[in-house]
Short mmCIF file of C-alpha atoms in Angstrom, two decimals:
data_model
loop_
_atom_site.label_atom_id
_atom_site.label_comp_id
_atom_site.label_asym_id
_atom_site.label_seq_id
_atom_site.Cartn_x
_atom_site.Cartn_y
_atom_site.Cartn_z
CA UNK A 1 -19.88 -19.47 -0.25
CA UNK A 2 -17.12 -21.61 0.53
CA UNK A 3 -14.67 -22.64 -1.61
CA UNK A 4 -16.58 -26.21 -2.56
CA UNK A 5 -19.71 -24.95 -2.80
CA UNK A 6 -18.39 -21.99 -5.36
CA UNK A 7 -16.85 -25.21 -7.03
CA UNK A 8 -20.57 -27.04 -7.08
CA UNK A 9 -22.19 -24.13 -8.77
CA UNK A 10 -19.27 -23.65 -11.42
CA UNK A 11 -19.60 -27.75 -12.73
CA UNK A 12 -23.46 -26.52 -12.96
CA UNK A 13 -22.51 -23.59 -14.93
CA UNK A 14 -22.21 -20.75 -12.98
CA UNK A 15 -19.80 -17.78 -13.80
CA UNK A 16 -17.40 -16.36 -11.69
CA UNK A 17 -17.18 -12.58 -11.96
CA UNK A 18 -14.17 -11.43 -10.46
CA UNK A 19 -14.27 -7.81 -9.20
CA UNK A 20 -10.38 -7.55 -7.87
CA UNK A 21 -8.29 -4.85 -10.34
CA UNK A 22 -6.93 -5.88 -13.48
CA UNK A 23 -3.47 -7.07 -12.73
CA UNK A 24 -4.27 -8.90 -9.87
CA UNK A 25 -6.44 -10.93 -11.52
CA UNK A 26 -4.05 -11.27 -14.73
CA UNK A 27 -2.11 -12.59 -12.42
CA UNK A 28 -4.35 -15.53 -11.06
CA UNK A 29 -7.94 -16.25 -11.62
CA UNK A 30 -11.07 -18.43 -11.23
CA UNK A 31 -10.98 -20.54 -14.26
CA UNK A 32 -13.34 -19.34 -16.32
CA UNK A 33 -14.13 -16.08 -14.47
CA UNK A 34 -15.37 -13.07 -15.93
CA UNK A 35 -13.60 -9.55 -14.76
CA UNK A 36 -15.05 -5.98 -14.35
CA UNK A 37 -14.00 -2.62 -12.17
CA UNK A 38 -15.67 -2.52 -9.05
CA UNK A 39 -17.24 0.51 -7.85
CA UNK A 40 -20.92 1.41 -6.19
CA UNK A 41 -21.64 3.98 -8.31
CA UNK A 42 -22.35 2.36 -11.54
CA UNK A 43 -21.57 -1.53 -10.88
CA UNK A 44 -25.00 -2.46 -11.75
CA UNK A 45 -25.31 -0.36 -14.40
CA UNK A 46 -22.25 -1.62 -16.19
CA UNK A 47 -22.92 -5.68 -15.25
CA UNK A 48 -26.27 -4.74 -16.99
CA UNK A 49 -24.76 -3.06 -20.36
CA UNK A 50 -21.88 -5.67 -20.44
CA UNK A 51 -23.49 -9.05 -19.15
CA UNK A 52 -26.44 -11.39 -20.33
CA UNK A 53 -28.95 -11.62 -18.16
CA UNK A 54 -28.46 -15.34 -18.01
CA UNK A 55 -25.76 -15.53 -16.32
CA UNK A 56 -25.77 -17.06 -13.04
CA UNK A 57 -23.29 -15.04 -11.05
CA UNK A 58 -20.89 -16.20 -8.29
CA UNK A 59 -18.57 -12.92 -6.59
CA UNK A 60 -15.36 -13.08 -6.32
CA UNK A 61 -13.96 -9.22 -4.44
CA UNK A 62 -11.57 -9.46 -1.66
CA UNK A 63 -11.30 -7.83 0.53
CA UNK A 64 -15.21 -8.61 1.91
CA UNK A 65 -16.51 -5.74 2.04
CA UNK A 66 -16.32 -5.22 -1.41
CA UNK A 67 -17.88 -8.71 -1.85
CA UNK A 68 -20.49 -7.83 -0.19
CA UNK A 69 -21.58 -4.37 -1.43
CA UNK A 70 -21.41 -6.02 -4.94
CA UNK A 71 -23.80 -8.97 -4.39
CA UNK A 72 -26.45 -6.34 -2.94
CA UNK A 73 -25.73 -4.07 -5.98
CA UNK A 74 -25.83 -6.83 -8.95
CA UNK A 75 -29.00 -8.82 -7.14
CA UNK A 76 -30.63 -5.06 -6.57
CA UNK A 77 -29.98 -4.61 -10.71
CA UNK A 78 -32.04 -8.19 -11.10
CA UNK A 79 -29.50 -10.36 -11.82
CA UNK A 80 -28.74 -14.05 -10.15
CA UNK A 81 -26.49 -14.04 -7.85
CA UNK A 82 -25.37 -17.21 -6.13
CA UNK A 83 -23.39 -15.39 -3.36
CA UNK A 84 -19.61 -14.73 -2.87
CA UNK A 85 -16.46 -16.70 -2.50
CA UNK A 86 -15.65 -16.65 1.26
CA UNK A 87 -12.01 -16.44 2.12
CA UNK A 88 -11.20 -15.15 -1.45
CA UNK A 89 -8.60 -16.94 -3.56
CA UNK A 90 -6.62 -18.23 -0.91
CA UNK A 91 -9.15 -19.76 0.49
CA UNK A 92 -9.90 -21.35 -3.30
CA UNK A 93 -6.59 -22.56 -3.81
CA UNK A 94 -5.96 -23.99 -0.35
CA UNK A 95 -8.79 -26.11 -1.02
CA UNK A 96 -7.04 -27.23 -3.91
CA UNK A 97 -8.75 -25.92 -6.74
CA UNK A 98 -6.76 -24.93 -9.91
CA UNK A 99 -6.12 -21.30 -11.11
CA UNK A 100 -5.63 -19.44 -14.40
CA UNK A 101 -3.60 -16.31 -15.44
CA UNK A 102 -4.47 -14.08 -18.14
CA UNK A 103 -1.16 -13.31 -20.22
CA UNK A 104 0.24 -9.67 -19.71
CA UNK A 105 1.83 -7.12 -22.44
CA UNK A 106 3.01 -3.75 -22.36
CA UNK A 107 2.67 -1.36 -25.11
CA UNK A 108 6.28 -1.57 -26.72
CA UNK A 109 5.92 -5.17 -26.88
CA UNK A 110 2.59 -4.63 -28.64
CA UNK A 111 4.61 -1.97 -30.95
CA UNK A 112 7.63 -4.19 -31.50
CA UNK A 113 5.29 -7.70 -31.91
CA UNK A 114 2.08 -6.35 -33.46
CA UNK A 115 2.45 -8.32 -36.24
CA UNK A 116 1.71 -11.63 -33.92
CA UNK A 117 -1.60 -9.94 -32.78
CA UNK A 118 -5.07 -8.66 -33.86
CA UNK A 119 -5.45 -5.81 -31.88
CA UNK A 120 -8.73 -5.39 -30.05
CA UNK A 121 -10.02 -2.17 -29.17
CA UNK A 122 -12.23 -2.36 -26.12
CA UNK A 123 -13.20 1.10 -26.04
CA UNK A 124 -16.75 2.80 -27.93
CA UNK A 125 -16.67 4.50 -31.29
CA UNK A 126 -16.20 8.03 -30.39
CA UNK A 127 -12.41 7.11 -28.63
CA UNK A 128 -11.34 4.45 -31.31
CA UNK A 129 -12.27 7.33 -33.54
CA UNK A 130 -10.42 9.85 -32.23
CA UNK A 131 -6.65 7.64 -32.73
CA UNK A 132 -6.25 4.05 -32.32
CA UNK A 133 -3.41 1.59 -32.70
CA UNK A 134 -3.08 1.09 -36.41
CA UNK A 135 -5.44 -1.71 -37.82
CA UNK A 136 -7.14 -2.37 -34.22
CA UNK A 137 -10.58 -3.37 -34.49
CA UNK A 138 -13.61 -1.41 -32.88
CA UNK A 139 -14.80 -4.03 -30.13
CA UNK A 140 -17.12 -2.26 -27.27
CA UNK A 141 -17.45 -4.18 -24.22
CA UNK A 142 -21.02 -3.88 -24.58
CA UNK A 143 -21.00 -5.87 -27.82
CA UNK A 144 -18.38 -8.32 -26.83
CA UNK A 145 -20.77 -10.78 -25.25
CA UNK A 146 -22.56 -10.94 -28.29
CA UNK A 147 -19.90 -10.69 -31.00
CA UNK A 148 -16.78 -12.61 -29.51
CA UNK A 149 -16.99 -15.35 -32.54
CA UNK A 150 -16.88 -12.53 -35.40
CA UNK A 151 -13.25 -11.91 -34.59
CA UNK A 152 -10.60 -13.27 -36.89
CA UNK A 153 -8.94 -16.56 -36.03
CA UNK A 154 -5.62 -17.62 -36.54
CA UNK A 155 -4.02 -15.06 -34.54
CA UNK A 156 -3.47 -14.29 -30.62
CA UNK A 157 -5.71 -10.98 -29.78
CA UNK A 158 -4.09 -8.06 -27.98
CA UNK A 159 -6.96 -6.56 -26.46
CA UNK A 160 -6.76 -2.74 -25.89
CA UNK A 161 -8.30 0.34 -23.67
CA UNK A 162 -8.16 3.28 -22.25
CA UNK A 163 -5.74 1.66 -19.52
CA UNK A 164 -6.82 -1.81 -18.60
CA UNK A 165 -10.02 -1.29 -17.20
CA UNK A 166 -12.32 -2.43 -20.31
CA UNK A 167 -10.20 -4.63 -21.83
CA UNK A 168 -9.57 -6.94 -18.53
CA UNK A 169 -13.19 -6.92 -19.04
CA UNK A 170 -13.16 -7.77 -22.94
CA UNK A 171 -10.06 -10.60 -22.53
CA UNK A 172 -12.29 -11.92 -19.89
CA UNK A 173 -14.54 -12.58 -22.00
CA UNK A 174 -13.07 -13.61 -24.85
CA UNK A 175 -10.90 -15.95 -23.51
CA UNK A 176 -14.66 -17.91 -21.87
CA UNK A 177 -15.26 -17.94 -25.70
CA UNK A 178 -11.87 -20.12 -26.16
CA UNK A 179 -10.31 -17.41 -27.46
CA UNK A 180 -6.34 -16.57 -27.35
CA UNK A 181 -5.94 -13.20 -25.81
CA UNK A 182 -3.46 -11.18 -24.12
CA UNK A 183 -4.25 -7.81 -22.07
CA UNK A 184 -2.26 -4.43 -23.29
CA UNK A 185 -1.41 -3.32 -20.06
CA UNK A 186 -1.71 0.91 -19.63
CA UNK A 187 -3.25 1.07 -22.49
CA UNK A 188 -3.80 4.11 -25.49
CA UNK A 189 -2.21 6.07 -22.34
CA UNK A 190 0.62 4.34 -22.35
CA UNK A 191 0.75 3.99 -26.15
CA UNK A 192 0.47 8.27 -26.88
CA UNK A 193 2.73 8.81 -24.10
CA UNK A 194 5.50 7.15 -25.90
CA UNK A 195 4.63 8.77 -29.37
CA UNK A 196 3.88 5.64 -31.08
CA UNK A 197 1.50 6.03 -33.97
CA UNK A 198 -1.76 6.37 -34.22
CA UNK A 199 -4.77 5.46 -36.79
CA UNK A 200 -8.47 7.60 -37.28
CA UNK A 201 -9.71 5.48 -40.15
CA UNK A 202 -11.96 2.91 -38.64
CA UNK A 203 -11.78 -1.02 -39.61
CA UNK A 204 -14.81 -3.21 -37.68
CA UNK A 205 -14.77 -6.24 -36.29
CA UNK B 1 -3.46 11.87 -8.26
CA UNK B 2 -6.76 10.88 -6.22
CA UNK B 3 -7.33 12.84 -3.11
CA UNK B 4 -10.05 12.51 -1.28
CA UNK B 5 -10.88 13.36 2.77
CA UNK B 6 -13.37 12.14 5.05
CA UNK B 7 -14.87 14.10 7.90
CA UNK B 8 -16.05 12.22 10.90
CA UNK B 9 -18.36 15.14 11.80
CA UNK B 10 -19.69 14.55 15.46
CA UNK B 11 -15.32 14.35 16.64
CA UNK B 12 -14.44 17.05 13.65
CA UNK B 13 -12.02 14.48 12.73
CA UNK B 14 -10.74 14.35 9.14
CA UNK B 15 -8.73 11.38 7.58
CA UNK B 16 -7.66 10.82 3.93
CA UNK B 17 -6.98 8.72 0.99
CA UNK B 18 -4.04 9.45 -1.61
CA UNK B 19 -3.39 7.13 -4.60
CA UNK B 20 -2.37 7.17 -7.57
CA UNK B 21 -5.41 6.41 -10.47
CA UNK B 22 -3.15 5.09 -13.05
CA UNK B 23 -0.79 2.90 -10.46
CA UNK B 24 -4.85 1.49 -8.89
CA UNK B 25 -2.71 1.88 -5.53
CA UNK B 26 -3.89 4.14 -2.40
CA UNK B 27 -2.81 5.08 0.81
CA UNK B 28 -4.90 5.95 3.57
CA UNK B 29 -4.13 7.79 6.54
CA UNK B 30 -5.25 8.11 10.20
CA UNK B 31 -8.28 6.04 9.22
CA UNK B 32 -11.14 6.47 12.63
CA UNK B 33 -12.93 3.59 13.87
CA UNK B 34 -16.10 5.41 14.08
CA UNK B 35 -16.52 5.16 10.23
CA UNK B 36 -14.50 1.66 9.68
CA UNK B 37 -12.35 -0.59 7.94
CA UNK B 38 -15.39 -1.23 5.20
CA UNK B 39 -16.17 2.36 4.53
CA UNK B 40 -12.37 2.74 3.45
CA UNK B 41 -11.56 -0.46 1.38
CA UNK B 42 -14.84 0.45 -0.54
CA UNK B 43 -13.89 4.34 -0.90
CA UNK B 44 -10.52 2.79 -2.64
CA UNK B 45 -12.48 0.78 -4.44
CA UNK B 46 -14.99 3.04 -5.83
CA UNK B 47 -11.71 5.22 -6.93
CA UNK B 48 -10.47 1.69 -8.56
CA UNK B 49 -7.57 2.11 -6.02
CA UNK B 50 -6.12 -1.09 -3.67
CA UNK B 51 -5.27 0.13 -0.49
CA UNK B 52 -1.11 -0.65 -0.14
CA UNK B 53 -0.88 1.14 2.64
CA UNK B 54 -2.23 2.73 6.15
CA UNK B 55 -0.34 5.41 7.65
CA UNK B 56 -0.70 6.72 10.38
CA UNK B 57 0.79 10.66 11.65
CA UNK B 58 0.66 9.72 15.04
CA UNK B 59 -1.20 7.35 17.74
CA UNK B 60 -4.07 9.40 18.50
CA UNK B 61 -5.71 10.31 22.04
CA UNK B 62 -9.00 11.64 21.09
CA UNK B 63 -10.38 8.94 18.64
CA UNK B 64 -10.01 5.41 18.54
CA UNK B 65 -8.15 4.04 15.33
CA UNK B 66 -8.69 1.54 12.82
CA UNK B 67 -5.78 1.41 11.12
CA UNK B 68 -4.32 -1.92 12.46
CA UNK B 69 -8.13 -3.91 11.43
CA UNK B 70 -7.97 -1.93 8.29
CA UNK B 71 -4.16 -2.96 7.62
CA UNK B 72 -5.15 -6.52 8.56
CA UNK B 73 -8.14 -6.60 5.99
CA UNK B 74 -6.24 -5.40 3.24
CA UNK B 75 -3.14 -7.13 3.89
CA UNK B 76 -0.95 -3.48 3.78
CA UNK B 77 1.55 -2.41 5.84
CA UNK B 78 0.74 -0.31 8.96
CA UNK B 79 3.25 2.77 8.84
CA UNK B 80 4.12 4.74 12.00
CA UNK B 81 7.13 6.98 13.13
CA UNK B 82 10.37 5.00 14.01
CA UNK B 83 9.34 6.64 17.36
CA UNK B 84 6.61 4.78 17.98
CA UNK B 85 8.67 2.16 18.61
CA UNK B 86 8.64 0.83 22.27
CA UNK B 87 5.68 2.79 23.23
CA UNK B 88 2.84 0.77 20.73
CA UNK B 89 2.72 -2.97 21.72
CA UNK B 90 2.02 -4.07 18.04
CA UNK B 91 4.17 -4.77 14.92
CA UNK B 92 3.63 -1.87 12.67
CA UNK B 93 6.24 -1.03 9.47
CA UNK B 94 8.29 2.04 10.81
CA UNK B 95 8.93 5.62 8.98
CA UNK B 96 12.20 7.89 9.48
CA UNK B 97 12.09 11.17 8.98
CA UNK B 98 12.80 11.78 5.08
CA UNK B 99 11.15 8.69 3.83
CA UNK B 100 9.49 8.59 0.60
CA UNK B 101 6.49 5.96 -0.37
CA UNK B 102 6.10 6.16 -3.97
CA UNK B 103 2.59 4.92 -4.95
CA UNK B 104 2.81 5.29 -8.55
CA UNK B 105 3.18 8.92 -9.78
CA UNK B 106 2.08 10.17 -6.68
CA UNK B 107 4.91 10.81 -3.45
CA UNK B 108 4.61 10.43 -0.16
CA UNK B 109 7.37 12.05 2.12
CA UNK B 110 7.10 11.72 5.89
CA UNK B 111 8.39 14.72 7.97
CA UNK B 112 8.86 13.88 11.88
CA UNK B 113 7.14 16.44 13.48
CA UNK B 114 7.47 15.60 17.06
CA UNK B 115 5.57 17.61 19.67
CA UNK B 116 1.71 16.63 20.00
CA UNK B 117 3.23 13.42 20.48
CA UNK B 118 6.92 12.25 20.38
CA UNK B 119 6.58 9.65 17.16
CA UNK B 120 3.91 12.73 15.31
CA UNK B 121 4.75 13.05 11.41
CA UNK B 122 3.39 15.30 8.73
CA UNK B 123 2.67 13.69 4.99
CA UNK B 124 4.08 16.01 2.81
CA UNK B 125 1.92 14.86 -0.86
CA UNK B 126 3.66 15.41 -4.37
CA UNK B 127 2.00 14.27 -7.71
CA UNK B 128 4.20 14.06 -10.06
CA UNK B 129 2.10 13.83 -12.93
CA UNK B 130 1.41 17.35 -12.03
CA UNK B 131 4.98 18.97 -10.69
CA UNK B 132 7.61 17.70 -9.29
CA UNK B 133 6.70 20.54 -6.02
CA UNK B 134 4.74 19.39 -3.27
CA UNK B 135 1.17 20.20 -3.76
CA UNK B 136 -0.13 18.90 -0.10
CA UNK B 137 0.88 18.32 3.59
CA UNK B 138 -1.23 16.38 5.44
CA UNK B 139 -0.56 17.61 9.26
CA UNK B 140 -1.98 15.69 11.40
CA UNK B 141 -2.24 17.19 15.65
CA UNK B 142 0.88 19.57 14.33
CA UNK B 143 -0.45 22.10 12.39
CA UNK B 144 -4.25 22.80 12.62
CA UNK B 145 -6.26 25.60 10.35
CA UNK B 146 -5.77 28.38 12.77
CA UNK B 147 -4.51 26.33 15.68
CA UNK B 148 -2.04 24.11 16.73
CA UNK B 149 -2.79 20.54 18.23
CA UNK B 150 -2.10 20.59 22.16
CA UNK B 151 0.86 19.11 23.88
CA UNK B 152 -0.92 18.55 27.38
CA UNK B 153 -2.55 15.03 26.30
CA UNK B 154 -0.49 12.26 28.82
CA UNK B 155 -1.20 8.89 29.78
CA UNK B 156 1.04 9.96 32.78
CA UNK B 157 3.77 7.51 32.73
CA UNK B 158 7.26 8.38 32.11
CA UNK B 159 7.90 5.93 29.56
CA UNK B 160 4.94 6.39 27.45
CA UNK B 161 4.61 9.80 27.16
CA UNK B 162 8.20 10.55 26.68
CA UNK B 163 8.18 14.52 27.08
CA UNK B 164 6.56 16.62 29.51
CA UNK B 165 3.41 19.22 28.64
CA UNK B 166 6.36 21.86 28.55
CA UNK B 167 8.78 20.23 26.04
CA UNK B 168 6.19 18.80 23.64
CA UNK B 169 5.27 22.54 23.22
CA UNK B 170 8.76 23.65 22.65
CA UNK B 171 9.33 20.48 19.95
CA UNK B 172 5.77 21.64 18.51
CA UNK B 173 6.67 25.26 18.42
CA UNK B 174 9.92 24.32 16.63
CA UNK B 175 8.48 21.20 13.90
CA UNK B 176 5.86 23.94 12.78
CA UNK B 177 8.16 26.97 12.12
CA UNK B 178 11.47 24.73 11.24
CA UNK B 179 9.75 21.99 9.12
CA UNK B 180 6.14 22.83 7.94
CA UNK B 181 7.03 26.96 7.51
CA UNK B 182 9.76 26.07 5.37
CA UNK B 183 7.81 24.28 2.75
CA UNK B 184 6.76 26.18 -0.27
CA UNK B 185 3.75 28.66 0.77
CA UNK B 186 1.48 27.35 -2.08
CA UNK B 187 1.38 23.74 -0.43
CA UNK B 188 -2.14 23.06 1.00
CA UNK B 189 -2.50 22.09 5.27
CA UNK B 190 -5.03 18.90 5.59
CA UNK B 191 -4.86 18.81 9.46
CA UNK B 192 -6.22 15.68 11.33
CA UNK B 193 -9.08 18.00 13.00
CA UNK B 194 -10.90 21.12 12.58
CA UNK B 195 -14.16 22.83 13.90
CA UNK B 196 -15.20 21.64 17.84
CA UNK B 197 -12.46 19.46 18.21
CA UNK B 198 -10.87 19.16 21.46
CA UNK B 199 -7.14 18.06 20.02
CA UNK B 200 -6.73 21.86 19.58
CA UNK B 201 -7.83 25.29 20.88
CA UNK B 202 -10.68 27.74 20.61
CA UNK B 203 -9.27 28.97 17.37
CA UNK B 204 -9.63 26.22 15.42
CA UNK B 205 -11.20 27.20 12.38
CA UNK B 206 -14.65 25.03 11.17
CA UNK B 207 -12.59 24.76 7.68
CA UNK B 208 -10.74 21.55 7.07
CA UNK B 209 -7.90 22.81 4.82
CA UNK B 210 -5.50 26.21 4.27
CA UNK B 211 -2.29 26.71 2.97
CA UNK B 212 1.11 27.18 4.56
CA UNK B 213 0.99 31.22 3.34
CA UNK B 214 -2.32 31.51 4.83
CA UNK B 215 -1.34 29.67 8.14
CA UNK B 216 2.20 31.82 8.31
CA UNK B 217 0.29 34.30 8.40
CA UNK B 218 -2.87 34.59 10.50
CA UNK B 219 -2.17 31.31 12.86
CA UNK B 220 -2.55 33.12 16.65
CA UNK B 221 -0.29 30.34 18.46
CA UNK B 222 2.59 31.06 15.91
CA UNK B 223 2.63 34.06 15.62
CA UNK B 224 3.63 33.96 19.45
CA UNK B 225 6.97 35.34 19.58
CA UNK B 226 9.00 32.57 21.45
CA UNK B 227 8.63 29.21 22.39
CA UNK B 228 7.14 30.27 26.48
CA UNK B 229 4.83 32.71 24.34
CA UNK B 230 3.36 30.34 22.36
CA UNK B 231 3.46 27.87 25.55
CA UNK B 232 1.46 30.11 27.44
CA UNK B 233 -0.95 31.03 24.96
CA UNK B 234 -1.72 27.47 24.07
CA UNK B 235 -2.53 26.73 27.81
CA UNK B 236 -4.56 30.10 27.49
CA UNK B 237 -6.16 28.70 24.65
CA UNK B 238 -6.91 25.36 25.09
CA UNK B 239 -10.91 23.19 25.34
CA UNK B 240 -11.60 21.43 27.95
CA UNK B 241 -9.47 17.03 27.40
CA UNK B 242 -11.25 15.06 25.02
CA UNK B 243 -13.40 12.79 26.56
CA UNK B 244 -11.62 9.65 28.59
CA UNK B 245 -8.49 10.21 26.28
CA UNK B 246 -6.07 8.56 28.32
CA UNK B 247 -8.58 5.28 27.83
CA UNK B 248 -8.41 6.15 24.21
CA UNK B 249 -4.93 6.46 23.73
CA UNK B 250 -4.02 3.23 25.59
CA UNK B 251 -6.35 1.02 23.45
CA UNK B 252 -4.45 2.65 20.18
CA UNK B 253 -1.02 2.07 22.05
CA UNK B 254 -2.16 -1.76 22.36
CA UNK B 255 -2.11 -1.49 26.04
CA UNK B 256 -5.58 -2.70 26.37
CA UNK B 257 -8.06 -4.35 24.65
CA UNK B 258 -11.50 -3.15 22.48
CA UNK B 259 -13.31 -4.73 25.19
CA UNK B 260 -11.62 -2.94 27.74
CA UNK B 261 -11.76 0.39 26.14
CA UNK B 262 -15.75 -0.45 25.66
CA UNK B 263 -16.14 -0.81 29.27
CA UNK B 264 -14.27 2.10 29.93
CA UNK B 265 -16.48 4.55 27.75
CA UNK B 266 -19.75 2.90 29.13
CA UNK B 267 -18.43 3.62 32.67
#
């Protein structure tokens, strides 16, 4: 799809999910888009845990190849896919379309700030068991879809994972909820390596 | 680290990615046209890696490349031997001998290993999340599992090939034993062939790794005592060329076109 016609189906509600890694698209995004990991393996298995079935998807993968594995995977797992953005976001932005970022942190400014945030743990109950960042809420990104409004207001949320993986995917979608959020970049991996503390009592969302 | 190798089975040709899982950043290295630009950017991508870079150990006779449409695709840098230099007619980003690519924990050290062809470098792989000791050398036409790779394939002009048949087997004789028998035995030999392929000799073995304490070992060719030894057993040793080479070798040096090259193998 070219870079008008990916604009057409956005105004008519269409969601861009954006396959590139997570700090490429922290860096600059489809308004709006939605973000997961890419791989043929278990795309379509994931996009159907993680997304409604509603959704009517637009690609966005660069380079093409990838673009085009993952519109044969998601429409082979049933779900609507309009087709990919040709020329990726180049292509988007030369045509003059506006971009968005999703805001960056690393782990010590989590640990020095983490007052400013409610932490978000994108990972499932067995890992957020098993030692989280003190007071950060249990949030799977199979739930987040359906549960992004239950999380507190007031504050900015710093949303957590293994390493960046899920929680690109949980910002993502928080922030199409009109939700503040930030992405912890590296991670609990980050966080243990430098020895900050850790929780095992579990607080829910 | 991610390691993972690819065998092009009907040329026994092997080629490799190396990234780092944490850093989402890969190299890949003498990617083959035969599989394709695609079947590497989605290999990365399965692993969660971006491919930052495509290296290449040398510009290869016997295959035809795809590292310059896979470099284009991705947008990375196309990394050859300083060496190269005058003899490809494209921009690629050159390597000296010593150089280090850091793709996050994971090391990348080129060694210049002239004498399959004059620009030939070994990848000598270190993860550092592991040890700070190499762990891998990836060894291109040098150093083969049982065999070396030949010195006898020339376009036959001066200025391309650079050395003669006779002093590409000295300088292979000499970047084996000097550079690659030095390393720590426990590092692991990921040549660029293996099996039937015609880059090397009859004693090529069909497995597609060793180590440099195996290969010190029981590797015929250097175990040769001498440099016109191992010369002459080479010679004694060696398959039949790979198929319309010299055709090969000019479309990866740039000097002609895919088209060209096409109508050459058709012919």
């Amino acid at each position: 799809m070219t870079p008008a016609e990916v604009a057409a189906a956005f105004a008519e509600g269409a969601v861009v999910l954006d396959l590139r890694p997570p700090r490429p698209f922290a860096a600059e995004h489809i308004p709006g888009a939605l973000t997961m990991q890419f791989n043929r393996a278990d795309l379509g298995e994931r996009a159907e845990l993680m997304l409604p079935r509603e959704l009517r998807l637009v690609v966005h993968a660069e380079p093409e190849p990838i673009a085009t594995a993952a519109v044969e995977i998601l429409r082979g797992t049933g779900f609507e896919v309009l087709g990919a953005l040709e020329g990726g976001l180049r292509a988007w932005k030369e045509a003059g379309y506006p971009t968005e970022s999703l805001p960056l942190i690393d782990v010590d400014t989590l640990h020095a700030d983490r007052e400013q945030y409610t932490v978000v743990d994108a990972r499932e109950g067995f890992e957020h068991r098993h030692g989280h960042v003190p007071g950060a809420l249990l949030f799977p990104p199979g739930e987040a879809w359906e549960r992004a409004e239950e999380l507190p207001t007031g504050t900015p949320l710093a949303v957590v994972c293994g390493d960046q993986t899920r929680s690109a995917y949980v910002a993502s979608v928080l922030r199409r909820h009109g939700r503040e959020a930030v992405l912890v970049m590296g991670g609990m991996a980050d966080w243990l390596e430098r020895g900050y503390e850790t929780e095992r009592t579990t607080a829910s969302a | 680290m991610i390691f993972k190798q690819f065998r092009y089975e009907p040329l026994f040709q092997a080629s490799y990615l190396v990234g780092c899982g944490r850093a989402r950043e890969g190299l890949v290295v003498d990617p083959i046209a035969d599989l394709g630009p695609d079947h590497y950017v989605l290999e990365a991508a399965d692993q969660g890696l971006d491919v930052v870079g495509v290296l290449e150990t040398h510009v290869h006779a016997d295959f035809v490349s795809c590292a310059r449409e896979l470099a284009e695709m991705t947008g990375a840098p196309h990394y050859l031997h300083e060496a190269a230099q005058g003899l490809v007619r494209y921009p690629f980003t050159p390597l000296h001998d010593g150089q280090v690519l850091t793709i996050g924990q994971v090391e990348v050290r080129a060694i210049h290993t002239p004498g399959h062809t004059p620009e030939h470098t070994c990848f000598l792989v270190t993860d550092r999340a592991r040890s700070e000791e190499p762990w891998a050398v990836l060894t291109g036409d040098s150093l083969f599992v049982g065999d070396v790779g030949r010195p006898d394939l020339l376009v036959g002009e001066d200025e391309l090939d650079v050395y003669s048949e006779a002093e590409r087997a000295e300088l292979q004789f000499r970047s084996i034993h000097e550079k690659l028998f030095t390393l720590p035995e426990h590092v692991e030999v990921y040549p660029n062939h293996y099996g039937g392929s015609t880059c090397g000799g009859v004693n090529m073995s069909g497995k597609a790794s060793s180590t440099i304490w195996f290969e010190k070992r029981f590797n015929l060719a250097l175990a040769q005592p001498d440099v016109a030894a191992f010369a002459a057993f080479v010679r004694e040793t060696a398959k039949p060329f790979p198929e319309r080479y010299q055709w090969i070798k000019s479309y990866n040096l740039g000097l002609i076109t895919r088209e060209e090259l096409e109508g050459a193998m058709r012919r």
